[in-house]
GROMACS .gro file of C-alpha atoms in nm:
model
  457
    1MET     CA    1   2.170  -2.072   2.209
    2TYR     CA    2   2.386  -2.345   2.369
    3ARG     CA    3   2.640  -2.108   2.523
    4SER     CA    4   2.390  -1.858   2.660
    5LEU     CA    5   2.162  -2.131   2.792
    6ARG     CA    6   2.450  -2.326   2.947
    7LYS     CA    7   2.579  -2.016   3.123
    8ALA     CA    8   2.236  -1.925   3.258
    9LEU     CA    9   2.158  -2.280   3.369
   10GLY     CA   10   2.501  -2.324   3.528
   11SER     CA   11   2.446  -2.015   3.737
   12VAL     CA   12   2.102  -2.132   3.846
   13ILE     CA   13   2.218  -2.488   3.922
   14SER     CA   14   2.514  -2.371   4.131
   15ARG     CA   15   2.282  -2.154   4.337
   16SER     CA   16   2.045  -2.448   4.373
   17TYR     CA   17   2.324  -2.676   4.500
   18SER     CA   18   2.444  -2.416   4.751
   19SER     CA   19   2.093  -2.376   4.886
   20THR     CA   20   2.047  -2.753   4.908
   21SER     CA   21   2.377  -2.800   5.094
   22ALA     CA   22   2.285  -2.537   5.349
   23ASP     CA   23   1.952  -2.708   5.411
   24PHE     CA   24   2.122  -3.043   5.462
   25GLY     CA   25   2.357  -2.893   5.724
   26ASN     CA   26   2.061  -2.792   5.939
   27GLU     CA   27   1.915  -3.144   5.960
   28ASP     CA   28   2.016  -3.425   6.201
   29ASP     CA   29   2.272  -3.690   6.100
   30ASP     CA   30   2.013  -3.962   6.042
   31ASN     CA   31   1.820  -3.750   5.794
   32SER     CA   32   2.142  -3.645   5.625
   33ALA     CA   33   2.248  -4.007   5.588
   34ALA     CA   34   1.911  -4.101   5.446
   35ASN     CA   35   1.923  -3.815   5.197
   36ALA     CA   36   2.277  -3.902   5.099
   37SER     CA   37   2.177  -4.265   5.052
   38GLY     CA   38   1.893  -4.156   4.828
   39MET     CA   39   2.128  -3.943   4.618
   40VAL     CA   40   2.378  -4.225   4.574
   41GLY     CA   41   2.106  -4.464   4.464
   42GLY     CA   42   2.057  -4.239   4.160
   43ALA     CA   43   1.780  -4.436   3.994
   44GLU     CA   44   1.496  -4.224   4.129
   45GLN     CA   45   1.689  -3.904   4.189
   46ALA     CA   46   1.581  -3.605   3.974
   47SER     CA   47   1.842  -3.463   3.736
   48PRO     CA   48   1.974  -3.109   3.789
   49PHE     CA   49   1.757  -2.986   3.500
   50GLU     CA   50   1.444  -3.138   3.648
   51ARG     CA   51   1.517  -2.984   3.987
   52ILE     CA   52   1.502  -2.633   3.839
   53SER     CA   53   1.166  -2.479   3.916
   54ALA     CA   54   0.934  -2.367   3.638
   55ASP     CA   55   0.961  -2.006   3.758
   56ILE     CA   56   1.339  -2.007   3.720
   57LEU     CA   57   1.315  -2.172   3.378
   58TYR     CA   58   1.065  -1.906   3.272
   59CYS     CA   59   1.311  -1.633   3.376
   60ILE     CA   60   1.586  -1.801   3.174
   61PHE     CA   61   1.368  -1.847   2.867
   62SER     CA   62   1.258  -1.484   2.880
   63LEU     CA   63   1.620  -1.384   2.809
   64LEU     CA   64   1.642  -1.587   2.488
   65PRO     CA   65   1.579  -1.450   2.137
   66GLY     CA   66   1.299  -1.603   1.936
   67HIS     CA   67   1.497  -1.858   1.733
   68ASP     CA   68   1.672  -1.988   2.047
   69LEU     CA   69   1.341  -2.005   2.230
   70ALA     CA   70   1.194  -2.214   1.949
   71ALA     CA   71   1.496  -2.447   1.962
   72ALA     CA   72   1.465  -2.483   2.341
   73SER     CA   73   1.101  -2.589   2.306
   74ILE     CA   74   1.205  -2.921   2.145
   75VAL     CA   75   1.470  -3.016   2.404
   76CYS     CA   76   1.229  -3.195   2.636
   77LYS     CA   77   0.860  -3.211   2.726
   78ALA     CA   78   0.904  -3.003   3.041
   79TRP     CA   79   1.063  -2.717   2.849
   80SER     CA   80   0.812  -2.749   2.567
   81SER     CA   81   0.516  -2.721   2.805
   82ILE     CA   82   0.657  -2.401   2.955
   83ILE     CA   83   0.754  -2.236   2.625
   84GLN     CA   84   0.456  -2.335   2.412
   85GLY     CA   85   0.211  -2.276   2.692
   86SER     CA   86   0.326  -1.921   2.767
   87GLU     CA   87   0.175  -1.645   2.556
   88SER     CA   88   0.363  -1.381   2.755
   89LEU     CA   89   0.702  -1.528   2.653
   90TRP     CA   90   0.625  -1.498   2.283
   91ARG     CA   91   0.457  -1.162   2.326
   92ASN     CA   92   0.780  -1.033   2.485
   93VAL     CA   93   0.987  -1.182   2.201
   94LEU     CA   94   0.771  -1.007   1.941
   95ALA     CA   95   0.779  -0.679   2.134
   96ALA     CA   96   1.159  -0.691   2.168
   97LYS     CA   97   1.202  -0.758   1.796
   98ALA     CA   98   0.957  -0.485   1.694
   99GLY     CA   99   1.102  -0.225   1.931
  100SER     CA  100   0.933   0.112   1.895
  101THR     CA  101   0.695  -0.027   1.630
  102TRP     CA  102   0.541  -0.286   1.866
  103SER     CA  103   0.209  -0.102   1.891
  104LEU     CA  104   0.185  -0.108   1.509
  105VAL     CA  105   0.263  -0.480   1.497
  106LEU     CA  106  -0.003  -0.551   1.759
  107PHE     CA  107  -0.253  -0.339   1.565
  108ALA     CA  108  -0.173  -0.524   1.242
  109GLU     CA  109  -0.212  -0.869   1.395
  110THR     CA  110  -0.539  -0.785   1.569
  111SER     CA  111  -0.738  -0.505   1.406
  112LEU     CA  112  -0.615  -0.552   1.048
  113ARG     CA  113  -0.665  -0.926   1.053
  114SER     CA  114  -1.030  -0.875   1.147
  115LEU     CA  115  -1.094  -0.699   0.814
  116PRO     CA  116  -1.193  -0.856   0.483
  117PRO     CA  117  -1.039  -1.011   0.280
  118PHE     CA  118  -0.803  -1.137   0.551
  119ALA     CA  119  -1.067  -1.247   0.804
  120THR     CA  120  -1.254  -1.573   0.767
  121SER     CA  121  -1.527  -1.733   0.973
  122ASN     CA  122  -1.267  -1.948   1.148
  123ASP     CA  123  -1.022  -1.669   1.210
  124GLY     CA  124  -0.942  -1.555   1.559
  125LEU     CA  125  -0.638  -1.399   1.714
  126ASP     CA  126  -0.341  -1.628   1.651
  127SER     CA  127  -0.121  -1.723   1.941
  128PHE     CA  128   0.184  -1.501   1.970
  129GLN     CA  129   0.404  -1.804   1.898
  130ARG     CA  130   0.224  -1.863   1.567
  131ILE     CA  131   0.242  -1.493   1.485
  132TYR     CA  132   0.617  -1.494   1.549
  133GLY     CA  133   0.669  -1.801   1.331
  134ALA     CA  134   0.458  -1.659   1.049
  135ARG     CA  135   0.631  -1.320   1.055
  136GLN     CA  136   0.972  -1.489   1.038
  137GLN     CA  137   0.869  -1.642   0.706
  138VAL     CA  138   0.744  -1.318   0.549
  139PRO     CA  139   0.968  -1.231   0.251
  140CYS     CA  140   1.122  -0.886   0.230
  141SER     CA  141   0.908  -0.673  -0.001
  142VAL     CA  142   0.966  -0.367  -0.215
  143VAL     CA  143   0.742  -0.083  -0.095
  144ILE     CA  144   0.655   0.207  -0.330
  145ASP     CA  145   0.438   0.509  -0.257
  146GLY     CA  146   0.405   0.712  -0.576
  147GLY     CA  147   0.203   1.032  -0.605
  148SER     CA  148   0.163   1.321  -0.845
  149GLY     CA  149   0.447   1.508  -0.671
  150TYR     CA  150   0.702   1.270  -0.521
  151CYS     CA  151   0.775   0.899  -0.498
  152LYS     CA  152   0.898   0.727  -0.181
  153TYR     CA  153   1.046   0.380  -0.211
  154GLY     CA  154   1.229   0.129   0.007
  155TRP     CA  155   1.231  -0.214   0.170
  156SER     CA  156   0.970  -0.350   0.406
  157ASN     CA  157   1.233  -0.437   0.669
  158PHE     CA  158   1.359  -0.077   0.688
  159ASN     CA  159   1.218   0.182   0.929
  160LYS     CA  160   1.187   0.454   0.665
  161PRO     CA  161   1.198   0.495   0.286
  162THR     CA  162   1.537   0.429   0.128
  163GLY     CA  163   1.497   0.719  -0.112
  164ARG     CA  164   1.263   0.957  -0.289
  165PHE     CA  165   1.248   1.154  -0.612
  166PRO     CA  166   1.009   1.399  -0.783
  167THR     CA  167   0.766   1.235  -1.024
  168PHE     CA  168   0.607   1.548  -1.169
  169LEU     CA  169   0.927   1.646  -1.353
  170ALA     CA  170   1.022   1.328  -1.536
  171TYR     CA  171   0.718   1.102  -1.546
  172GLY     CA  172   0.420   1.330  -1.595
  173ASN     CA  173   0.095   1.258  -1.415
  174ILE     CA  174   0.124   0.899  -1.292
  175GLU     CA  175  -0.241   0.915  -1.184
  176ASN     CA  176  -0.329   0.897  -1.555
  177PRO     CA  177  -0.021   0.720  -1.689
  178ILE     CA  178   0.085   0.590  -2.025
  179TYR     CA  179   0.266   0.258  -2.051
  180SER     CA  180   0.611   0.391  -2.142
  181SER     CA  181   0.630   0.653  -1.865
  182LEU     CA  182   0.510   0.405  -1.604
  183MET     CA  183   0.767   0.150  -1.723
  184ASP     CA  184   1.041   0.414  -1.685
  185PHE     CA  185   0.910   0.499  -1.339
  186PHE     CA  186   0.920   0.143  -1.201
  187THR     CA  187   1.249   0.065  -1.375
  188THR     CA  188   1.405   0.367  -1.202
  189VAL     CA  189   1.284   0.253  -0.860
  190TYR     CA  190   1.413  -0.102  -0.902
  191GLU     CA  191   1.749   0.021  -1.031
  192ARG     CA  192   1.791   0.255  -0.735
  193LEU     CA  193   1.708  -0.027  -0.494
  194ALA     CA  194   1.929  -0.273  -0.685
  195ALA     CA  195   1.634  -0.510  -0.656
  196LYS     CA  196   1.537  -0.796  -0.885
  197PRO     CA  197   1.164  -0.790  -0.966
  198ALA     CA  198   1.137  -1.169  -0.981
  199LEU     CA  199   1.269  -1.217  -0.627
  200GLN     CA  200   1.060  -0.983  -0.408
  201PRO     CA  201   0.688  -0.916  -0.380
  202LEU     CA  202   0.576  -0.555  -0.426
  203VAL     CA  203   0.339  -0.345  -0.217
  204ILE     CA  204   0.237  -0.026  -0.396
  205SER     CA  205   0.005   0.261  -0.314
  206THR     CA  206  -0.249   0.366  -0.572
  207PRO     CA  207  -0.303   0.743  -0.609
  208ILE     CA  208  -0.615   0.905  -0.466
  209CYS     CA  209  -0.781   0.996  -0.796
  210HIS     CA  210  -1.100   0.948  -0.998
  211TYR     CA  211  -1.299   1.013  -0.684
  212ASP     CA  212  -1.658   0.964  -0.792
  213ASP     CA  213  -1.859   0.645  -0.813
  214THR     CA  214  -1.965   0.717  -1.170
  215GLU     CA  215  -1.906   0.478  -1.459
  216VAL     CA  216  -1.635   0.705  -1.600
  217ALA     CA  217  -1.446   0.721  -1.268
  218ILE     CA  218  -1.476   0.345  -1.219
  219ALA     CA  219  -1.341   0.288  -1.571
  220CYS     CA  220  -1.047   0.524  -1.503
  221ARG     CA  221  -0.959   0.341  -1.182
  222ARG     CA  222  -0.972   0.009  -1.362
  223ASN     CA  223  -0.752   0.144  -1.640
  224LEU     CA  224  -0.494   0.271  -1.388
  225LEU     CA  225  -0.472  -0.069  -1.220
  226HIS     CA  226  -0.465  -0.249  -1.557
  227ILE     CA  227  -0.171  -0.046  -1.689
  228THR     CA  228   0.013  -0.074  -1.357
  229HIS     CA  229  -0.026  -0.452  -1.342
  230LYS     CA  230   0.064  -0.488  -1.709
  231VAL     CA  231   0.391  -0.297  -1.658
  232LEU     CA  232   0.486  -0.482  -1.340
  233PHE     CA  233   0.408  -0.830  -1.470
  234SER     CA  234   0.603  -0.756  -1.788
  235MET     CA  235   0.897  -0.675  -1.559
  236GLY     CA  236   0.855  -1.014  -1.392
  237VAL     CA  237   0.738  -0.898  -1.048
  238LYS     CA  238   0.641  -1.214  -0.857
  239ALA     CA  239   0.348  -1.073  -0.656
  240ILE     CA  240   0.172  -0.736  -0.636
  241CYS     CA  241  -0.045  -0.581  -0.367
  242ALA     CA  242  -0.197  -0.243  -0.462
  243VAL     CA  243  -0.381  -0.041  -0.195
  244ASP     CA  244  -0.524   0.311  -0.201
  245GLN     CA  245  -0.300   0.581  -0.050
  246ALA     CA  246  -0.572   0.703   0.186
  247VAL     CA  247  -0.631   0.352   0.325
  248LEU     CA  248  -0.256   0.308   0.380
  249ALA     CA  249  -0.233   0.641   0.563
  250LEU     CA  250  -0.521   0.534   0.788
  251ILE     CA  251  -0.351   0.200   0.861
  252ALA     CA  252  -0.025   0.373   0.951
  253SER     CA  253  -0.222   0.576   1.207
  254LYS     CA  254  -0.348   0.251   1.367
  255GLN     CA  255  -0.704   0.307   1.249
  256THR     CA  256  -0.934   0.101   1.028
  257SER     CA  257  -1.216   0.356   1.000
  258GLY     CA  258  -1.211   0.734   0.978
  259ILE     CA  259  -1.164   1.027   0.743
  260VAL     CA  260  -0.828   1.083   0.576
  261VAL     CA  261  -0.737   1.437   0.473
  262ASN     CA  262  -0.458   1.392   0.221
  263ILE     CA  263  -0.280   1.717   0.134
  264GLY     CA  264  -0.128   1.619  -0.197
  265PHE     CA  265   0.097   1.799  -0.442
  266GLN     CA  266  -0.176   1.990  -0.626
  267LEU     CA  267  -0.502   1.880  -0.461
  268THR     CA  268  -0.632   1.798  -0.116
  269SER     CA  269  -0.871   1.505  -0.087
  270VAL     CA  270  -1.102   1.419   0.202
  271VAL     CA  271  -1.165   1.044   0.195
  272PRO     CA  272  -1.414   0.859   0.421
  273ILE     CA  273  -1.305   0.501   0.498
  274TYR     CA  274  -1.502   0.236   0.687
  275ARG     CA  275  -1.331  -0.088   0.788
  276GLY     CA  276  -1.061  -0.041   0.527
  277LYS     CA  277  -1.298   0.041   0.241
  278ILE     CA  278  -1.344   0.382   0.079
  279MET     CA  279  -1.704   0.496   0.121
  280ARG     CA  280  -1.757   0.649  -0.222
  281LYS     CA  281  -2.130   0.647  -0.152
  282ALA     CA  282  -2.068   0.913   0.114
  283GLY     CA  283  -1.851   1.103  -0.131
  284VAL     CA  284  -1.484   1.199  -0.155
  285GLU     CA  285  -1.442   1.576  -0.126
  286VAL     CA  286  -1.170   1.744  -0.333
  287ILE     CA  287  -1.014   2.085  -0.265
  288GLY     CA  288  -0.835   2.265  -0.545
  289GLN     CA  289  -0.519   2.338  -0.351
  290GLY     CA  290  -0.225   2.139  -0.219
  291ALA     CA  291   0.139   2.173  -0.121
  292LEU     CA  292   0.223   2.349  -0.447
  293GLN     CA  293  -0.020   2.634  -0.372
  294LEU     CA  294   0.121   2.675  -0.019
  295THR     CA  295   0.472   2.706  -0.161
  296ALA     CA  296   0.351   2.954  -0.424
  297ARG     CA  297   0.177   3.161  -0.155
  298LEU     CA  298   0.495   3.176   0.056
  299CYS     CA  299   0.691   3.274  -0.256
  300GLU     CA  300   0.448   3.562  -0.316
  301LEU     CA  301   0.467   3.681   0.046
  302MET     CA  302   0.849   3.671   0.045
  303GLN     CA  303   0.861   3.878  -0.272
  304ARG     CA  304   0.625   4.135  -0.118
  305SER     CA  305   0.855   4.159   0.184
  306GLY     CA  306   1.163   4.203  -0.035
  307ILE     CA  307   1.318   3.870   0.064
  308SER     CA  308   1.528   3.744  -0.225
  309PHE     CA  309   1.581   3.376  -0.307
  310GLU     CA  310   1.738   3.183  -0.592
  311ASN     CA  311   1.471   2.927  -0.676
  312ILE     CA  312   1.151   2.761  -0.564
  313THR     CA  313   1.351   2.488  -0.387
  314VAL     CA  314   1.458   2.747  -0.130
  315VAL     CA  315   1.096   2.849  -0.068
  316LYS     CA  316   0.989   2.487  -0.027
  317ALA     CA  317   1.266   2.427   0.229
  318LEU     CA  318   1.169   2.741   0.423
  319LYS     CA  319   0.805   2.630   0.427
  320GLU     CA  320   0.907   2.298   0.580
  321LYS     CA  321   1.142   2.451   0.838
  322LEU     CA  322   0.971   2.775   0.946
  323CYS     CA  323   0.603   2.777   0.854
  324TYR     CA  324   0.318   2.687   1.090
  325VAL     CA  325  -0.060   2.721   1.123
  326ALA     CA  326  -0.188   2.994   1.353
  327GLU     CA  327  -0.447   2.894   1.610
  328ASP     CA  328  -0.602   3.242   1.584
  329TYR     CA  329  -0.504   3.424   1.263
  330ASP     CA  330  -0.605   3.777   1.366
  331ARG     CA  331  -0.433   3.749   1.703
  332GLU     CA  332  -0.118   3.613   1.540
  333LEU     CA  333  -0.098   3.920   1.314
  334CYS     CA  334  -0.045   4.131   1.627
  335ARG     CA  335   0.243   3.920   1.754
  336HIS     CA  336   0.612   3.923   1.673
  337THR     CA  337   0.676   3.587   1.504
  338GLU     CA  338   1.018   3.638   1.349
  339ALA     CA  339   1.235   3.328   1.307
  340SER     CA  340   1.547   3.240   1.108
  341CYS     CA  341   1.711   2.935   0.959
  342THR     CA  342   2.017   2.860   0.749
  343LEU     CA  343   1.998   2.658   0.429
  344ASP     CA  344   2.310   2.492   0.296
  345SER     CA  345   2.454   2.675  -0.006
  346TYR     CA  346   2.184   2.945   0.017
  347GLY     CA  347   2.260   3.125   0.343
  348GLU     CA  348   2.038   3.250   0.624
  349PHE     CA  349   1.674   3.353   0.584
  350THR     CA  350   1.444   3.536   0.825
  351LEU     CA  351   1.065   3.526   0.807
  352ASN     CA  352   0.805   3.700   1.021
  353HIS     CA  353   0.430   3.692   0.952
  354GLU     CA  354   0.497   3.506   0.627
  355ARG     CA  355   0.544   3.196   0.842
  356PHE     CA  356   0.173   3.155   0.915
  357MET     CA  357   0.017   3.372   0.644
  358ALA     CA  358   0.121   3.122   0.377
  359CYS     CA  359  -0.064   2.838   0.550
  360GLU     CA  360  -0.379   3.039   0.619
  361ILE     CA  361  -0.508   2.983   0.265
  362MET     CA  362  -0.606   2.631   0.374
  363PHE     CA  363  -0.866   2.787   0.604
  364GLN     CA  364  -0.929   3.111   0.413
  365PRO     CA  365  -0.857   3.032   0.045
  366TYR     CA  366  -0.964   3.378  -0.076
  367LEU     CA  367  -0.651   3.526   0.088
  368GLY     CA  368  -0.450   3.355  -0.185
  369GLY     CA  369  -0.696   3.430  -0.461
  370LEU     CA  370  -0.829   3.073  -0.465
  371ARG     CA  371  -1.192   2.993  -0.539
  372THR     CA  372  -1.234   2.665  -0.357
  373MET     CA  373  -1.366   2.520  -0.032
  374SER     CA  374  -1.165   2.561   0.285
  375ILE     CA  375  -1.026   2.248   0.443
  376GLN     CA  376  -1.266   2.266   0.740
  377GLN     CA  377  -1.568   2.305   0.510
  378ALA     CA  378  -1.467   1.999   0.307
  379VAL     CA  379  -1.412   1.782   0.616
  380ALA     CA  380  -1.738   1.899   0.778
  381LEU     CA  381  -1.928   1.824   0.456
  382CYS     CA  382  -1.775   1.477   0.440
  383ILE     CA  383  -1.872   1.408   0.803
  384GLU     CA  384  -2.229   1.522   0.736
  385HIS     CA  385  -2.256   1.284   0.441
  386CYS     CA  386  -2.120   1.000   0.654
  387MET     CA  387  -2.378   1.077   0.923
  388GLU     CA  388  -2.657   1.043   0.666
  389ILE     CA  389  -2.561   0.689   0.563
  390SER     CA  390  -2.443   0.557   0.902
  391ASN     CA  391  -2.607   0.415   1.210
  392CYS     CA  392  -2.662   0.696   1.458
  393ASN     CA  393  -2.469   0.500   1.723
  394ASP     CA  394  -2.168   0.433   1.500
  395MET     CA  395  -1.936   0.734   1.512
  396TRP     CA  396  -1.655   0.587   1.297
  397PHE     CA  397  -1.617   0.918   1.109
  398ASN     CA  398  -1.514   1.104   1.426
  399THR     CA  399  -1.148   1.024   1.362
  400VAL     CA  400  -0.971   1.252   1.114
  401VAL     CA  401  -0.621   1.158   0.996
  402LEU     CA  402  -0.398   1.419   0.830
  403ALA     CA  403  -0.163   1.285   0.561
  404GLY     CA  404   0.084   1.436   0.316
  405GLY     CA  405   0.395   1.648   0.364
  406SER     CA  406   0.206   1.966   0.450
  407ALA     CA  407   0.000   1.773   0.706
  408SER     CA  408   0.304   1.788   0.935
  409LEU     CA  409   0.285   2.168   0.965
  410PRO     CA  410   0.284   2.260   1.336
  411GLY     CA  411  -0.058   2.364   1.462
  412LEU     CA  412  -0.258   2.222   1.171
  413GLY     CA  413  -0.433   1.949   1.370
  414GLU     CA  414  -0.530   2.183   1.654
  415ARG     CA  415  -0.659   2.453   1.418
  416LEU     CA  416  -0.861   2.209   1.209
  417LYS     CA  417  -1.027   2.064   1.518
  418LYS     CA  418  -1.109   2.414   1.643
  419GLU     CA  419  -1.270   2.513   1.312
  420LEU     CA  420  -1.460   2.184   1.282
  421CYS     CA  421  -1.609   2.226   1.629
  422LYS     CA  422  -1.767   2.550   1.506
  423LEU     CA  423  -1.932   2.374   1.210
  424LEU     CA  424  -2.040   2.037   1.354
  425PRO     CA  425  -2.314   1.945   1.603
  426GLN     CA  426  -2.198   1.923   1.963
  427ARG     CA  427  -2.257   1.547   1.985
  428ILE     CA  428  -2.003   1.506   1.704
  429SER     CA  429  -1.751   1.773   1.800
  430LYS     CA  430  -1.715   1.664   2.163
  431THR     CA  431  -1.568   1.327   2.058
  432LEU     CA  432  -1.380   1.450   1.749
  433ASN     CA  433  -1.022   1.322   1.720
  434VAL     CA  434  -0.779   1.482   1.473
  435ILE     CA  435  -0.455   1.287   1.426
  436SER     CA  436  -0.150   1.469   1.291
  437GLN     CA  437   0.187   1.295   1.271
  438SER     CA  438   0.539   1.417   1.209
  439ASN     CA  439   0.593   1.166   0.927
  440GLY     CA  440   0.289   1.279   0.731
  441ALA     CA  441   0.480   1.283   0.401
  442ASP     CA  442   0.567   0.914   0.441
  443LEU     CA  443   0.247   0.799   0.610
  444ALA     CA  444   0.119   0.596   0.313
  445TRP     CA  445   0.462   0.433   0.273
  446HIS     CA  446   0.462   0.327   0.638
  447GLY     CA  447   0.111   0.187   0.597
  448ALA     CA  448   0.229  -0.020   0.299
  449LYS     CA  449   0.529  -0.143   0.498
  450LEU     CA  450   0.304  -0.245   0.788
  451LEU     CA  451   0.072  -0.427   0.550
  452SER     CA  452   0.357  -0.612   0.377
  453ASN     CA  453   0.514  -0.735   0.702
  454SER     CA  454   0.185  -0.848   0.852
  455LEU     CA  455  -0.032  -0.979   0.574
  456CYS     CA  456   0.192  -1.093   0.287
  457ARG     CA  457   0.204  -1.452   0.405
   0.00000   0.00000   0.00000
């Protein structure tokens, strides 16, 4: 701080002296003598630091990083009054440190902090200086998002997961785990991160399962949390925060209320959430298809077209690179939609109508031989249930967030909104907002990261 501050102040002071000298030259000799006499006296003359205007000091302070700004605030009362009395200075420091995630940080420190259990009767928005100081003391956390298909894990101070691995192959169904498999699962994550359980807190997503509000479902949810906590505490984890995947996906989308459509590995769940709490009273809708069925459908279509491939991994990669959701299925069948891509070690592949036909089973399940609700029917049903239990003026359920790897398919958000507008009343459909993000597969992980950096203090 000393060098940067000295350089900045030296530049400002030299300009101040030059300006002062020029002003003196324009005055008569008597005034000059009087001014000179006053300067020599020295007892009442302001120091160079005190002669710097508050505006110039503000400009200098705005160039300092947060830790230097905090140090400068204890140099003298004049500096302290400028630094501690300026919310914009600390807001800029926070924004510069957060970079592209500033909007998420602001959301976390305002909207999230207004929710139970974090809000209290005395809570209000902290000053940005206090927020900066508190966030500097937040310990780095381990963040794990484990589902029935894949696990994403990493550190809370990283911008994306450090790694991922399939859970369905080695660990069985972690939504209904046994102690030994869950111990192997967490041990693997900590070994890959080279992390020591006793040193870092853990933020973990809990799978979207046991949907109902029946006694059996409640008991299953309790059992899942009990086994998870038992494993983690036996490993010596210092602190644990477990939050539902759907809630985390909603948080990562900068929302506290809405409907999360999570396209999982084998199932798709439609989860209503109000102020961070799952509204099981309204009902969680479950569709009997997920990413696995989309991959299987593309595999079937490729075989019909005589396109050879070595394994299902190739089909999954092609789905992620080439597939999309048609806005109008019948019209798309009349278009030429051929596209190609090259996969390392497997060569080049070309798909035509298979690109959108595979995804159409989400909206027309019978095309893939599935006997289940379509995605738009499930979401519309969930919205109708929310309308029945909500105040007519509170339209919190008008926001739909798409989560999961397949939620990133191009065109999915637009198509879902189009289909929902056909099923819902006009007063609902005209304000409907469907949010689809490119990082849908990691959305819950990012929500857990945001939570750990903002609230684990």
